[in-house]
Structures are given as structure tokens and as C-alpha cells.
PDB file of C-alpha atoms in Angstrom:
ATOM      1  CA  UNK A 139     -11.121 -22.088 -17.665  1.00  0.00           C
ATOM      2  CA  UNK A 140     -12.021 -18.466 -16.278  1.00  0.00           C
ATOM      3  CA  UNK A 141     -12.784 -15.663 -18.330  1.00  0.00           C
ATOM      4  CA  UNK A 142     -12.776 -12.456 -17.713  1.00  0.00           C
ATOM      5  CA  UNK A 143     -14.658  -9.121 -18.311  1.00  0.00           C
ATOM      6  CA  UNK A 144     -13.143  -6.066 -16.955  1.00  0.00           C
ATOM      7  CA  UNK A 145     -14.893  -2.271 -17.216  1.00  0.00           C
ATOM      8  CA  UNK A 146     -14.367   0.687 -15.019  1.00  0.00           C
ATOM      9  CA  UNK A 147     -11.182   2.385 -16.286  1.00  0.00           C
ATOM     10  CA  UNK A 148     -11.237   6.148 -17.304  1.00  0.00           C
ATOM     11  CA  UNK A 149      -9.270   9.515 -17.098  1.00  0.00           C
ATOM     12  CA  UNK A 150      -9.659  11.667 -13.525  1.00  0.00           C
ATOM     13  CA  UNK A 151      -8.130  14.480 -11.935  1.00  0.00           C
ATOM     14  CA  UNK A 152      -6.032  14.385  -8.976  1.00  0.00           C
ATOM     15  CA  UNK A 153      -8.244  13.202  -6.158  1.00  0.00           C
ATOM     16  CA  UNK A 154     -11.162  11.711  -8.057  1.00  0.00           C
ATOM     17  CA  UNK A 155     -12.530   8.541  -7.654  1.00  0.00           C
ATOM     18  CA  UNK A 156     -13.417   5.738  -9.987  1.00  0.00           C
ATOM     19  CA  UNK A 157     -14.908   2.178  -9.467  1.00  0.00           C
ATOM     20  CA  UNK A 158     -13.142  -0.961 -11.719  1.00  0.00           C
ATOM     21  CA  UNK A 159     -15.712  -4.022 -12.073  1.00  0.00           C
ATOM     22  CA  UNK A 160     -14.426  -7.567 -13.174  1.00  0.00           C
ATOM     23  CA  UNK A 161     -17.258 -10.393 -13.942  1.00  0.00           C
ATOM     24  CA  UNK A 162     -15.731 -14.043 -13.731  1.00  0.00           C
ATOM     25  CA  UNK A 163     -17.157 -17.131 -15.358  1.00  0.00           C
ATOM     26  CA  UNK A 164     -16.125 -20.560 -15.645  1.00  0.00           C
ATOM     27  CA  UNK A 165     -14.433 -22.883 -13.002  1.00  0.00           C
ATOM     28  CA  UNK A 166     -15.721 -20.932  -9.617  1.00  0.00           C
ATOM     29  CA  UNK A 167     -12.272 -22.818  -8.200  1.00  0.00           C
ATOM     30  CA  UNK A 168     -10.706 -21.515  -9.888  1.00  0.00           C
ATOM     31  CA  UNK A 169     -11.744 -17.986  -9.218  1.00  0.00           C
ATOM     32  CA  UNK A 170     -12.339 -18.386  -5.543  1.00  0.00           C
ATOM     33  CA  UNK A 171      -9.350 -15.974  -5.185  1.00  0.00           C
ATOM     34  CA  UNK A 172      -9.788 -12.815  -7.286  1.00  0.00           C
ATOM     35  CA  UNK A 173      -7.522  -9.492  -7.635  1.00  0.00           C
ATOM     36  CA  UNK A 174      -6.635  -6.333  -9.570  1.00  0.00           C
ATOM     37  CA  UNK A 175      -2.853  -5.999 -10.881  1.00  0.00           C
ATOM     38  CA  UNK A 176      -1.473  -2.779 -11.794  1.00  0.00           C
ATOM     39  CA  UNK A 177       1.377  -1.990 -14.048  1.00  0.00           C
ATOM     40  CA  UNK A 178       2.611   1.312 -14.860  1.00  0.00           C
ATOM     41  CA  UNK A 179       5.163   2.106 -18.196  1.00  0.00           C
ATOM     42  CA  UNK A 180       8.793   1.155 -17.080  1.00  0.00           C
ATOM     43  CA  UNK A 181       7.698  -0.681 -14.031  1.00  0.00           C
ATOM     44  CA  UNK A 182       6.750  -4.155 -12.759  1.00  0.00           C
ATOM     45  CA  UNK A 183       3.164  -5.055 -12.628  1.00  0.00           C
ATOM     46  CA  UNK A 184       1.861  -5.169  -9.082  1.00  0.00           C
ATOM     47  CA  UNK A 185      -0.762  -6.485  -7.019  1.00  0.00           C
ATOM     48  CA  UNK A 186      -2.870  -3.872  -5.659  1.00  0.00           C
ATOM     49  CA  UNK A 187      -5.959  -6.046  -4.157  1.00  0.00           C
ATOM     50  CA  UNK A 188      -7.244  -9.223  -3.972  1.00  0.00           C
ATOM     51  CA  UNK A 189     -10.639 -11.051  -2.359  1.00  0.00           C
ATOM     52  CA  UNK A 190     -11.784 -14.772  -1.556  1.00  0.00           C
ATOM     53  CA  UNK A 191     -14.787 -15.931  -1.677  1.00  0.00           C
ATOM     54  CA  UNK A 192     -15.236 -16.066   2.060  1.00  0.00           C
ATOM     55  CA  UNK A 193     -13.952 -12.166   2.068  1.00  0.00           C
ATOM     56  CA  UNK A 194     -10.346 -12.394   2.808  1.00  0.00           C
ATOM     57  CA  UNK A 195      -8.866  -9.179   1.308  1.00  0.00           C
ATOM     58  CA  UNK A 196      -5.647  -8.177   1.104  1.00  0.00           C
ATOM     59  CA  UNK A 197      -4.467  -4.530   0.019  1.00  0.00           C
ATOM     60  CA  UNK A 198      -1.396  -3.019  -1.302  1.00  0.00           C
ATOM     61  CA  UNK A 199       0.686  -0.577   1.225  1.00  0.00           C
ATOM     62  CA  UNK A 200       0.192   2.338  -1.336  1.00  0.00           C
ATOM     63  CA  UNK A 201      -3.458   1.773  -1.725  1.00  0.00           C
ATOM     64  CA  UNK A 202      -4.597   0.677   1.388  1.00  0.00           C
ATOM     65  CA  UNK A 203      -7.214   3.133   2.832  1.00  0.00           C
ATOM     66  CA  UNK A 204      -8.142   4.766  -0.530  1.00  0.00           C
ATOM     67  CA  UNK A 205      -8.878   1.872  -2.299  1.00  0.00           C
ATOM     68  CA  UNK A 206     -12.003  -0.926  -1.338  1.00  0.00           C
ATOM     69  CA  UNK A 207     -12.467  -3.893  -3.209  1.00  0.00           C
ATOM     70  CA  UNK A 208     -15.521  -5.810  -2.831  1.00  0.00           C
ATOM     71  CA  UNK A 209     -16.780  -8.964  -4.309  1.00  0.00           C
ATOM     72  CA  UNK A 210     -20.938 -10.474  -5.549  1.00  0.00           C
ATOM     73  CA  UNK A 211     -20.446 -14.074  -4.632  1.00  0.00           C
ATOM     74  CA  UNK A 212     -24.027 -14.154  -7.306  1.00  0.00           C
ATOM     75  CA  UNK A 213     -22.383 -12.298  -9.814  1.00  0.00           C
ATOM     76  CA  UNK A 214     -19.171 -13.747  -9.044  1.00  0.00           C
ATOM     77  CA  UNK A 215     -17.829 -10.229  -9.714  1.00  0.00           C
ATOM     78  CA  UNK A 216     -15.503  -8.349  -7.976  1.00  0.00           C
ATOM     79  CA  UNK A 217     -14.893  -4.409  -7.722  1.00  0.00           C
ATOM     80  CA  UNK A 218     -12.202  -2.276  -6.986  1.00  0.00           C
ATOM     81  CA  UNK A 219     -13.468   0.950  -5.608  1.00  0.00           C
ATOM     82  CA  UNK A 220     -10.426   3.899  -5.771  1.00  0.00           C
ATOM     83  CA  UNK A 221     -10.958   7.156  -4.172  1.00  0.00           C
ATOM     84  CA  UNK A 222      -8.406   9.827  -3.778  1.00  0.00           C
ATOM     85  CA  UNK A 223      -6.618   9.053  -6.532  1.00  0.00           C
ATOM     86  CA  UNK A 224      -3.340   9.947  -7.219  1.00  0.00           C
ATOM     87  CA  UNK A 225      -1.309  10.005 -10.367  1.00  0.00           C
ATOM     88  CA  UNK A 226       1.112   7.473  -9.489  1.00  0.00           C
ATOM     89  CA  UNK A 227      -1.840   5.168  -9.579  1.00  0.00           C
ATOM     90  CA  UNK A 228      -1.967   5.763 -13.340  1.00  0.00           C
ATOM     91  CA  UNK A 229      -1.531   2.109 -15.093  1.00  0.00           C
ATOM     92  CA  UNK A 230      -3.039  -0.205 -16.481  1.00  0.00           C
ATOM     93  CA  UNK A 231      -5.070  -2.110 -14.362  1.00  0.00           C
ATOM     94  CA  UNK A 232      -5.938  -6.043 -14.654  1.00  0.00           C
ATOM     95  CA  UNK A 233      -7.812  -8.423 -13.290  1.00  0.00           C
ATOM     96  CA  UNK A 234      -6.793 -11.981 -11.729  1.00  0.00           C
ATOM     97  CA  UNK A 235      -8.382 -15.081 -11.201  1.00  0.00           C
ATOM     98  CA  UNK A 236      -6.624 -17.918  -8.941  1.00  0.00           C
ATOM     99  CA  UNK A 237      -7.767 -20.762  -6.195  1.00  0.00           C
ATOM    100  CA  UNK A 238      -7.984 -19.980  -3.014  1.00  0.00           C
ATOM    101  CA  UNK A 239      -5.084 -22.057  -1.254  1.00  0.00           C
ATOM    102  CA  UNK A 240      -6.268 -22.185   1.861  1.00  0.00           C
ATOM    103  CA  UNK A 241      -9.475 -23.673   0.681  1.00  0.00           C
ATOM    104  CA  UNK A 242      -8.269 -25.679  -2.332  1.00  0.00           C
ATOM    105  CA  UNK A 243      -4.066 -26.398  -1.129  1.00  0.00           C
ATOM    106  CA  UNK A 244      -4.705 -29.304  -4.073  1.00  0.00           C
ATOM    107  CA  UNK A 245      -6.365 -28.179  -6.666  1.00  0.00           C
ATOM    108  CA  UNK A 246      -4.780 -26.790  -9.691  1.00  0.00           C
ATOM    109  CA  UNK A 247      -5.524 -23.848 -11.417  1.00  0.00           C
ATOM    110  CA  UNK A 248      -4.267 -21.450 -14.611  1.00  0.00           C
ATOM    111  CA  UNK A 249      -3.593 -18.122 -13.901  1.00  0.00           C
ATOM    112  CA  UNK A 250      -6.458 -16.089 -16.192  1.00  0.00           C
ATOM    113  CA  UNK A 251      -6.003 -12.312 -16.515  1.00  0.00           C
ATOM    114  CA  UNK A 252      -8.389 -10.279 -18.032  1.00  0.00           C
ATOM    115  CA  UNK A 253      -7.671  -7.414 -21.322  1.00  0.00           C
ATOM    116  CA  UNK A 254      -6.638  -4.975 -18.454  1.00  0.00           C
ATOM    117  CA  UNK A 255      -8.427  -1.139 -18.139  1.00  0.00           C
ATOM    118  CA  UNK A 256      -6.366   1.729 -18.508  1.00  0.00           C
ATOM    119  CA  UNK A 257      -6.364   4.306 -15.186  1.00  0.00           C
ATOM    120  CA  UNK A 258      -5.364   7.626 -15.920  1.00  0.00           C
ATOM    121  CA  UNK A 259      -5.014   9.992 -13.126  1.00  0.00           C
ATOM    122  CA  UNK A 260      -4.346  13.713 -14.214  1.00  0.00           C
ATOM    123  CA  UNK A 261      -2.657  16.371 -12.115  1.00  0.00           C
TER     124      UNK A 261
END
């Protein structure tokens, strides 16, 4: 199975920046798709980002262009990089470990989530 490690999370102001990290370990499968959930209080948790291994990304609407995420193949670790934050990206942010499916359509694979970070933006 995957674990994971997340680290990043903290309390900015309006317009600041902070940079999530999540370090995977365990079936590399199974974490050859990688992403960062978000959930707020009172609403459903969201995916803001994910990254293959080959460096497929996808990004939220409300994130893309302020937000970057990257991944270390090595480390098999993947940031989130957020600039111009905002307060409505104040949640709790997670991290997410699935296959790829266009590289493994057969393979199956448990959903691992890490502890989740808390984000805090401040007006």
C-alpha cells in the first residue's frame, strides 16, 4: 500500500504564497497518479491538482494559473506550489495517491489519502 507524508500547510494573508509537499512510498503503481484534494467546512472536498508520472497535470478551474504542482519522480514526491492566494482557498488540503489509467487500465489500486494540511488564507 501507499503511504503518505504531507507538510506545507500554514496561515497567510491575502495574496501570499505557500508551497504543500507530499512524499509517497510503497507500490509506485499505485502512486503513478498523484493529487491534492481540498475541502473547505460545509462543502464537498475537491480536486484541485493532480500529476502522472510522465507529467500529465491537470488543474482545477479556480486554481489554474495561481497554483503549480510539480512532481520528483526520485523522491516520488509531489508539490503543490500556491501563489496569490485567496481566502476561499482556505481548507484543508490532502493528498492522493491512485494508478495512472492510461498506463495501468488493469491494475488495481486503493485509494490512499494522506492526514491532510490545513491552508488558512487571511484577509
Amino acid at each position: 500500500q501507499v503511504q503518505l507524508v504531507e507538510s506545507g500547510g500554514g496561515l497567510v494573508q491575502t495574496g501570499g504564497s505557500l508551497r504543500l509537499s507530499c512524499a509517497a512510498s510503497g507500490d509506485t503503481i499505485c502512486s503513478s497518479a498523484m493529487g491534492w484534494y481540498r475541502q473547505a467546512p460545509g462543502k464537498e472536498r475537491e480536486l484541485v491538482a493532480a500529476i502522472t508520472s510522465n507529467g500529465r497535470t491537470y488543474y482545477a478551474a479556480p486554481v489554474k494559473d495561481r497554483f503549480a504542482i510539480s512532481r520528483d519522480n526520485a523522491k516520488n514526491t509531489v508539490y503543490l506550489g500556491m501563489s496569490s492566494l485567496k481566502p476561499e482557498d482556505t481548507a484543508i488540503y490532502y493528498c492522493n495517491a491512485d494508478r495512472d489509467p492510461q498506463v495501468y487500465s488493469y491494475y488495481k489500486c486503493p485509494q490512499s489519502w494522506g492526514q491532510g494540511t490545513q491552508v488558512t488564507v487571511s484577509s
